[in-house]
Short mmCIF file of C-alpha atoms in Angstrom, two decimals:
data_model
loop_
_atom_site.label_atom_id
_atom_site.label_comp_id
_atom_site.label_asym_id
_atom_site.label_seq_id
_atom_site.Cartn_x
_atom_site.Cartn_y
_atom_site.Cartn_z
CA UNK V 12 85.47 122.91 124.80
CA UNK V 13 88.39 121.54 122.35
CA UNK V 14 91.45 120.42 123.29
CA UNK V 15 94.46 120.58 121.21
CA UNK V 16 95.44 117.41 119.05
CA UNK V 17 98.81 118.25 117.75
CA UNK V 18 99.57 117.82 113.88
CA UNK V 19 101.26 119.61 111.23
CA UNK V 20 102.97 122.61 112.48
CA UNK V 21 103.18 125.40 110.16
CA UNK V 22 105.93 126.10 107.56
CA UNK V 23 105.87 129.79 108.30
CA UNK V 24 107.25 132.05 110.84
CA UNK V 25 105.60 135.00 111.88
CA UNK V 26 105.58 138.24 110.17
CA UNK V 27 108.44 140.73 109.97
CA UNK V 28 107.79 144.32 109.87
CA UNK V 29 109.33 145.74 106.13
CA UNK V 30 109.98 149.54 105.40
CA UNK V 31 108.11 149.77 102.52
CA UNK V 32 104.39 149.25 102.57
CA UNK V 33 103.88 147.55 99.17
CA UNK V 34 106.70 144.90 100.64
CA UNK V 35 104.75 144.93 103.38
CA UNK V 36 100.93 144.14 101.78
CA UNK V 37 102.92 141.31 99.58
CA UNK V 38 104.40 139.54 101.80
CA UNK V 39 101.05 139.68 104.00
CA UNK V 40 99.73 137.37 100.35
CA UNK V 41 102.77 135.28 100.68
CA UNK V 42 102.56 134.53 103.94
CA UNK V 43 98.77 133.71 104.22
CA UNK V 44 98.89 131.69 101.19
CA UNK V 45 102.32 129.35 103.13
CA UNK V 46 99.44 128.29 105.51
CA UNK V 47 97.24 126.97 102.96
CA UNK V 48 93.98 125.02 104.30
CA UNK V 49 94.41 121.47 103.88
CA UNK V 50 91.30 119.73 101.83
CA UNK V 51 89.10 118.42 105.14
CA UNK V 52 85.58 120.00 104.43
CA UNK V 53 82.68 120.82 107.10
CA UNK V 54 79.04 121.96 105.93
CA UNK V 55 77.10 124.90 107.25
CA UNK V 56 73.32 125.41 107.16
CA UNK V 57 73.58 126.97 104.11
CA UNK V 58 75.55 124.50 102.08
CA UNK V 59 78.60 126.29 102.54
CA UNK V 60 81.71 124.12 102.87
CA UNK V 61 84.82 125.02 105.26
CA UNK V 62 88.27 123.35 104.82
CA UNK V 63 90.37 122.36 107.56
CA UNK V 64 92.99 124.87 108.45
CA UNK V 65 96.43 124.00 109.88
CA UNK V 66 97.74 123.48 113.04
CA UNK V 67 99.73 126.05 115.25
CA UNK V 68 102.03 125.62 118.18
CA UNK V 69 103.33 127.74 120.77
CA UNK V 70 107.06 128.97 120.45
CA UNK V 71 108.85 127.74 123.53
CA UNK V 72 109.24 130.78 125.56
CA UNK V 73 105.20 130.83 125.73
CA UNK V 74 103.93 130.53 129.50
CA UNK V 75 101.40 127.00 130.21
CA UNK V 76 97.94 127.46 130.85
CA UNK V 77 96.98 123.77 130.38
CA UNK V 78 97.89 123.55 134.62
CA UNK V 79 94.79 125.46 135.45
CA UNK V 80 91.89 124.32 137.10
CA UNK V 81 89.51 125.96 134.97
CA UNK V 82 91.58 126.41 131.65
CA UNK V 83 88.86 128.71 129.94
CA UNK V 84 89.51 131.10 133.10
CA UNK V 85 93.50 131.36 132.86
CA UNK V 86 94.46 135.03 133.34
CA UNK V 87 97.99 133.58 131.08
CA UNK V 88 95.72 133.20 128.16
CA UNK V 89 94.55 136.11 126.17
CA UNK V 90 90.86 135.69 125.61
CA UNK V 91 89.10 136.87 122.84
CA UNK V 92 85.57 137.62 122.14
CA UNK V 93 83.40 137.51 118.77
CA UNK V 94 79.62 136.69 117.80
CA UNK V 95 78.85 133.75 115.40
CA UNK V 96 75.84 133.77 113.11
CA UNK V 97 75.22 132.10 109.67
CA UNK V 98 75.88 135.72 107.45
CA UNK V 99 79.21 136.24 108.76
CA UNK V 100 80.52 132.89 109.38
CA UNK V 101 82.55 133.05 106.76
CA UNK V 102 84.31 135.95 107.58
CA UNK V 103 84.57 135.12 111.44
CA UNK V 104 86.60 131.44 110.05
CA UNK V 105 88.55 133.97 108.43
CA UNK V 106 89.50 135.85 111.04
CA UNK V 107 90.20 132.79 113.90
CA UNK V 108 92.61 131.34 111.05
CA UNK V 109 94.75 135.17 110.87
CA UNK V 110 94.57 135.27 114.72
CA UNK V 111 96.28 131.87 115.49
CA UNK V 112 98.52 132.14 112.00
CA UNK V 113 100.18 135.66 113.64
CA UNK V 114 100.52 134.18 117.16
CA UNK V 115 103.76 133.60 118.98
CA UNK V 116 101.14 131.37 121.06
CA UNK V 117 98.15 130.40 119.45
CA UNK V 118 97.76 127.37 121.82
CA UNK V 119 97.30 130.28 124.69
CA UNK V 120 94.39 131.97 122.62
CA UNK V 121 90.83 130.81 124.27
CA UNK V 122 87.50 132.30 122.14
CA UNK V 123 84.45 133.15 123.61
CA UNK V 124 82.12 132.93 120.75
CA UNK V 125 78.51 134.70 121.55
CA UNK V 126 75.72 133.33 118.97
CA UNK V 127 71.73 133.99 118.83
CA UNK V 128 71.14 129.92 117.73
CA UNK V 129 69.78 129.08 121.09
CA UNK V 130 68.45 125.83 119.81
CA UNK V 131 70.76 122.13 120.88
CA UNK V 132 70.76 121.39 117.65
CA UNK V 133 72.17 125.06 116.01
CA UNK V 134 74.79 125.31 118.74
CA UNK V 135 75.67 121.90 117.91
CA UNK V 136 76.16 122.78 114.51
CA UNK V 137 78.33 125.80 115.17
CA UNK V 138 80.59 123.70 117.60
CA UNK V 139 81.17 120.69 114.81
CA UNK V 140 81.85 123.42 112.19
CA UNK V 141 84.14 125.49 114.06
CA UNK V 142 86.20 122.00 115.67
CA UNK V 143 85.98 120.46 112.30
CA UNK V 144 88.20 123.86 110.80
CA UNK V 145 90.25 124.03 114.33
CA UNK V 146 90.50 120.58 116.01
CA UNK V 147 92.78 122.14 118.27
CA UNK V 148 90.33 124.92 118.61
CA UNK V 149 89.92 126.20 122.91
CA UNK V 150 86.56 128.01 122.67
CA UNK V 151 83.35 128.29 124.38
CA UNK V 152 79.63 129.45 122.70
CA UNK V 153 77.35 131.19 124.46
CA UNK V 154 73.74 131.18 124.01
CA UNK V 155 73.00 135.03 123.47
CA UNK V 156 69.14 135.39 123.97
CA UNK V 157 68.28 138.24 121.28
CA UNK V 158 64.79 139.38 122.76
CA UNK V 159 66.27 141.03 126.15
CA UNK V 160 67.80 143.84 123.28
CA UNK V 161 65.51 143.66 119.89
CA UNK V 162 62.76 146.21 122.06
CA UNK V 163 65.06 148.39 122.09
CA UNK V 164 66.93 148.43 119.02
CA UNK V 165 66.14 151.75 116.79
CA UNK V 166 66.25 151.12 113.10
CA UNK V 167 69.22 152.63 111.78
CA UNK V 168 70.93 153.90 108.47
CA UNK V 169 71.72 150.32 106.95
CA UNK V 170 69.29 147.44 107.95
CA UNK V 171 72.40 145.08 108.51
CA UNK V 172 73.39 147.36 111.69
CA UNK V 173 70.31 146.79 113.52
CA UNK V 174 70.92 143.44 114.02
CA UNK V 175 70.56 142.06 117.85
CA UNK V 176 73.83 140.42 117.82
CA UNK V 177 75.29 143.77 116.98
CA UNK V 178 74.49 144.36 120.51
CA UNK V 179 75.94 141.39 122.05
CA UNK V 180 79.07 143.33 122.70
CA UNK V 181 77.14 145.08 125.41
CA UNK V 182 76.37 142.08 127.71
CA UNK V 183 80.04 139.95 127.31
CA UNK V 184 80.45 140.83 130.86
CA UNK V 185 76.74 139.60 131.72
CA UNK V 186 77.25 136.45 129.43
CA UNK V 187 80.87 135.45 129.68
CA UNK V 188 82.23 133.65 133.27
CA UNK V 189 82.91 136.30 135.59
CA UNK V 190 86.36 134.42 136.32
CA UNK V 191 87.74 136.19 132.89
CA UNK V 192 88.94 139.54 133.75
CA UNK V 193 90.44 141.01 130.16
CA UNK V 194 88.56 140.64 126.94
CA UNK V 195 89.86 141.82 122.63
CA UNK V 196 86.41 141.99 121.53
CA UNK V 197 86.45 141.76 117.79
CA UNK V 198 84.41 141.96 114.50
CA UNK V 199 83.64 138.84 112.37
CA UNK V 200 84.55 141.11 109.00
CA UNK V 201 88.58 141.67 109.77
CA UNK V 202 91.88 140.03 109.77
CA UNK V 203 94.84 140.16 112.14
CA UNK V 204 98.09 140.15 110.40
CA UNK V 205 99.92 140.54 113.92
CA UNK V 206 100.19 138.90 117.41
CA UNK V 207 97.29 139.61 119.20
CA UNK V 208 98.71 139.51 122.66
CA UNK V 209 100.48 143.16 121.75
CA UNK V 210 96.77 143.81 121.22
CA UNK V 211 95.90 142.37 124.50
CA UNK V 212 98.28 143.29 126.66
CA UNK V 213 97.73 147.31 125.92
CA UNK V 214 97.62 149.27 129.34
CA UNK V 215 94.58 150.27 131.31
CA UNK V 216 94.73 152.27 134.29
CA UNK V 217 92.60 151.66 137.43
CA UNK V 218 90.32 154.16 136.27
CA UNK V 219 89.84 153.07 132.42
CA UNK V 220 87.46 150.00 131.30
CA UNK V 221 87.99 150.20 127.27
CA UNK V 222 90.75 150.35 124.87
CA UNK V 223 90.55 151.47 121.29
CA UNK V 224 91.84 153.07 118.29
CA UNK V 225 91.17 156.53 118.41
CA UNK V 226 90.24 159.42 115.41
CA UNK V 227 89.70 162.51 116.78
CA UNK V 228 90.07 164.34 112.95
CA UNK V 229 86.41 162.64 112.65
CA UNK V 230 83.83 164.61 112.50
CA UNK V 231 82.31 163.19 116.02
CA UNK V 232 79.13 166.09 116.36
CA UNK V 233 77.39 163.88 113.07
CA UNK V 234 77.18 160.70 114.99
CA UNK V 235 74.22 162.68 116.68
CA UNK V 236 71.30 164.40 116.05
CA UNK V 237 70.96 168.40 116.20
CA UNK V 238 67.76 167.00 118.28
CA UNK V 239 70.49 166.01 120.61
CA UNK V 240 73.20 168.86 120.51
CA UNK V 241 70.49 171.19 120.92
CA UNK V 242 69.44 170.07 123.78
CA UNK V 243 70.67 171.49 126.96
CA UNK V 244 71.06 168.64 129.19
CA UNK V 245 71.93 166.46 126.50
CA UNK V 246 74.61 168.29 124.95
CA UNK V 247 76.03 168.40 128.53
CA UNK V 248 77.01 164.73 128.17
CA UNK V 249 80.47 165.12 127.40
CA UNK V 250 81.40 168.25 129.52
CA UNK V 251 84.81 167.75 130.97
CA UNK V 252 86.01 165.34 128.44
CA UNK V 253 87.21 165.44 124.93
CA UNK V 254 85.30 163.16 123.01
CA UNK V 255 86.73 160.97 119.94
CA UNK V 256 85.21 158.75 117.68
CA UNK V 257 86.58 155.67 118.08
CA UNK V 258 85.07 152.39 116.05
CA UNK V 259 83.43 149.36 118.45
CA UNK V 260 85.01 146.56 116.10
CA UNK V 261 88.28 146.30 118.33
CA UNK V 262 87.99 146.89 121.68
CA UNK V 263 90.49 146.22 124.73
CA UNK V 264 87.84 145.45 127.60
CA UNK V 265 88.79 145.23 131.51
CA UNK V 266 85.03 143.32 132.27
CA UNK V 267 85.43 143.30 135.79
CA UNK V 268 85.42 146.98 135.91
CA UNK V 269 82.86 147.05 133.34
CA UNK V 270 80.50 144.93 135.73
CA UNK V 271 81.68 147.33 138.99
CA UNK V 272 80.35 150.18 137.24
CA UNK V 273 77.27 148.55 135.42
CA UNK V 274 78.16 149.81 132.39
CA UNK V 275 75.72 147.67 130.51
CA UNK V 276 72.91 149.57 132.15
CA UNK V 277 74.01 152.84 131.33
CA UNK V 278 74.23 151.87 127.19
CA UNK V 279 70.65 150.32 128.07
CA UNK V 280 69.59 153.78 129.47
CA UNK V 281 70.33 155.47 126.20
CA UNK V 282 69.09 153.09 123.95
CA UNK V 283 65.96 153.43 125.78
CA UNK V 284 65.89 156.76 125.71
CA UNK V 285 66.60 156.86 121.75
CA UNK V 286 63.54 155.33 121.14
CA UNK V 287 61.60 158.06 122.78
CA UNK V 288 63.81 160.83 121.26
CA UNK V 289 65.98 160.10 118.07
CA UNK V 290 69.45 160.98 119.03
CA UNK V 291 71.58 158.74 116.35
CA UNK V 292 71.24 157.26 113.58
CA UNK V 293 73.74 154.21 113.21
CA UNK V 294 73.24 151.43 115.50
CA UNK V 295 74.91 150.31 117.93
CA UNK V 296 77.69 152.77 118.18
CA UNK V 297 76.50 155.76 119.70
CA UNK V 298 75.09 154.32 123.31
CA UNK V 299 79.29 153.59 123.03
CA UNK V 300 80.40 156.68 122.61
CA UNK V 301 78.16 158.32 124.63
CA UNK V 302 79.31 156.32 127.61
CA UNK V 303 83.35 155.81 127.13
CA UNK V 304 84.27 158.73 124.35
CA UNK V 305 86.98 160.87 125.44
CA UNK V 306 87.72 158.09 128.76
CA UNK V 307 89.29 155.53 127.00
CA UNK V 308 93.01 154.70 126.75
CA UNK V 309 94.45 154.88 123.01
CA UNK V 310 95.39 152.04 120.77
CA UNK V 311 97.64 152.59 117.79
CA UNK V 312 95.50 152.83 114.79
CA UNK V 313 97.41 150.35 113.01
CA UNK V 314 94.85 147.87 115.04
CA UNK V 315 92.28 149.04 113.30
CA UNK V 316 92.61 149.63 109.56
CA UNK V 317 88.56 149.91 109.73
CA UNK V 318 86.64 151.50 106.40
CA UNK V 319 87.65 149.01 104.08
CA UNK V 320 83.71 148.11 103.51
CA UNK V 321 83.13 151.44 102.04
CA UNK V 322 80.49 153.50 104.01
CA UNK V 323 77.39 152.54 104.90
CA UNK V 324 75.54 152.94 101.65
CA UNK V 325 77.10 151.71 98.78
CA UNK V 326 80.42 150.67 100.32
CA UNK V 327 83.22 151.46 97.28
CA UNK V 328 86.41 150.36 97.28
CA UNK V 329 88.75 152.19 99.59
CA UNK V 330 92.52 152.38 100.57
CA UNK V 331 94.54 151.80 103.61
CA UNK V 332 95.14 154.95 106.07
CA UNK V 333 99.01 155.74 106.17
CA UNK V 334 101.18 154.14 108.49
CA UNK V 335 101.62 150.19 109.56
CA UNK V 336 99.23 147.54 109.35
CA UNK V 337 98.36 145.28 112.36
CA UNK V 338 94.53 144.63 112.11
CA UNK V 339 92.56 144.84 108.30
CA UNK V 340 88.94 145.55 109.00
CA UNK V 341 85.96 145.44 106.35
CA UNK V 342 83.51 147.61 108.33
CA UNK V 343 81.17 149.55 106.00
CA UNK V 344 78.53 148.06 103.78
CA UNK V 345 80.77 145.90 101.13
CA UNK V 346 82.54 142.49 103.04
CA UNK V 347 84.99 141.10 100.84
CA UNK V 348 83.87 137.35 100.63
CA UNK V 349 80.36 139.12 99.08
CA UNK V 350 82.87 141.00 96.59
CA UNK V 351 84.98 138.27 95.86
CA UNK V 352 81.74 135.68 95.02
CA UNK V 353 80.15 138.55 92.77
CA UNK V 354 83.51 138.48 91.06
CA UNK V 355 83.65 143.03 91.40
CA UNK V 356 86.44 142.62 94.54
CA UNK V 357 88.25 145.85 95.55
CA UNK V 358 91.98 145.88 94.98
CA UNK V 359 92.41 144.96 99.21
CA UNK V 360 90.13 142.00 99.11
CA UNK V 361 92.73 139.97 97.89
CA UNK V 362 94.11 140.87 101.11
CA UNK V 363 91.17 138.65 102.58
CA UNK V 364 91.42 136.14 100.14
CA UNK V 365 93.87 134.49 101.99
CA UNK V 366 92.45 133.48 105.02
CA UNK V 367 88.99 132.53 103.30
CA UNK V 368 88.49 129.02 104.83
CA UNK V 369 85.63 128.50 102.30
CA UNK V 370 85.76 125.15 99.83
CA UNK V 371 84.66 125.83 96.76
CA UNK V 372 82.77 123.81 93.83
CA UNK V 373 85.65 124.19 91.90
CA UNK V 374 88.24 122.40 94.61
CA UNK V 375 85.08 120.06 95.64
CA UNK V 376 85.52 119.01 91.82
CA UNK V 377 89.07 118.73 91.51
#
């Protein structure tokens, strides 16, 4: 685990809320581009280079957690949870540099980064490139075996979705230390662009495990099968609730209640019964909503501005939903840092640009 070695601070304060959205998105550019990376580069497996991104301090009415025993267990800190793998690292650097750049207390952030390298050397890798971007960095990897979940992974509609660390998000409360009670669990494609202890700190009652942004307009009968809805038992799944699609990008999780009632074993059960009888079609989401759709407790859906990948298939540009912006998420087929290197970027990619910790030749060279 990293400690914090205190440098720079920022030159920025954190973001105001404006009236008008196009102020809004602008000052989002301005903003991101005041914390420009400084010119420290690291080196990923596949060549890519990652500058070194500033340093962040807590304001001074932010509560210590550096007291603690075990500081990666402080129930002060808001912990949040993401997977790591060589595809999306670039986006996932992306996203750590919006989260601590919007925090009143970034020092009070701890990440709980799940990753499929189970080799020394690969996590050692990860933990140089990540510390080498963040020195100041509090996280923890953890070794996420993929073979408990590839047998019973279904192939999907897009190939990229049927990836085992797709899953991980099933087993944080199986792999992370049973001593952390509250988890965000986010994407690697996204960017925060507002404190993510609002996020954290949304209410769940005694009887609710998972937080999300809601859309009930969504068509939710497509995200099965008629093989499913015409079956009697099956169909039965969601009497006595009212069922919403919700996206499994950002998620609010209370893990001890999610180990009290196993939850992890009953998304098992129905990925093992999809591959006897094909109820879905797109990945990992279902087995979610067939467990916690129409139980959870809403989240504003300005904390999840999800779609901006396109669908799932060709992924065109799209816009942003009405209303205020709090969380930007690429989820679809088209990521922006793929856009942006093919030079064909969608007008909101330049939202991402931003944060995009990546050194390029060009810099290298100059």
């Amino acid at each position: 685990m990293s400690k914090f070695a205190l440098v720079i601070p920022p030159n920025h304060l954190h973001r105001h809320h404006h009236h008008r959205h196009h102020l809004f998105l602008l000052f989002l550019l301005i903003s991101a581009v005041n914390a420009a990376p400084s010119s420290a580069t690291t080196t990923t497996n596949n060549d890519q280079k990652f500058k070194e991104a500033p340093q962040f301090y807590n304001a001074p009415t932010c509560p210590s957690i550096n007291g603690t025993t075990n500081e990666m267990c402080s129930h002060e800190a808001v912990h949040v949870a993401m997977t790591l793998d060589a595809a999306y690292l670039r986006g996932s650097m992306a996203a750590i540099f919006s989260i601590l750049q919007h925090s009143s207390c970034p020092q009070n952030i701890l990440f709980h980064f799940v990753s499929t390298s189970t080799s020394t050397a690969d996590h050692r890798h990860l933990n140089l490139t990540i510390t080498h971007s963040f020195p100041s960095l509090k996280f923890q990897i953890y070794p996420y075996d993929s073979s408990v979940v590839s047998g019973l992974i279904s192939t999907s509609i897009r190939s990229a979705l049927d990836s085992p660390l797709n899953y991980a998000r099933n087993y944080l409360a199986d792999l992370l230390p049973h001593c952390i009670h509250r988890i965000v669990y986010l994407d690697s494609d996204l960017v925060l662009v507002d404190d993510i202890a609002k996020l954290a700190a949304t209410p769940l009652d005694e009887n609710t495990v998972l937080a999300a942004p809601e859309y009930c307009n969504a068509n939710f009968t497509s995200y099965f099968t008629p093989t499913f809805w015409s079956n009697p038992t099956l169909s039965l799944t969601f009497a006595g609730r009212k069922p919403c699609y919700f996206n499994t990008g950002v998620m609010v999780i209370d893990l001890q209640k999610w180990r009290e009632g196993d939850y992890t074993t009953k998304i098992i059960e129905w990925m093992e019964l999809q591959k006897r009888i094909r109820i879905y079609e797109l990945g990992s989401l279902p087995p979610f909503l067939l467990v916690f759709a129409g139980t959870i407790a809403p989240v504003d859906h300005r904390w999840n501005q999800h779609g901006l990948g396109g669908d799932n298939y060709r992924g065109l540009c799209r816009n942003l939903h009405p209303g205020r912006v709090s969380i930007l998420h690429w989820s679809g087929k088209g990521k922006p840092w793929v856009r942006l290197d093919a030079n064909r970027p969608c007008p909101l990619d330049a939202l991402w640009a931003p944060y995009d910790l990546l050194q390029t030749p060009f810099a290298l060279e100059s």
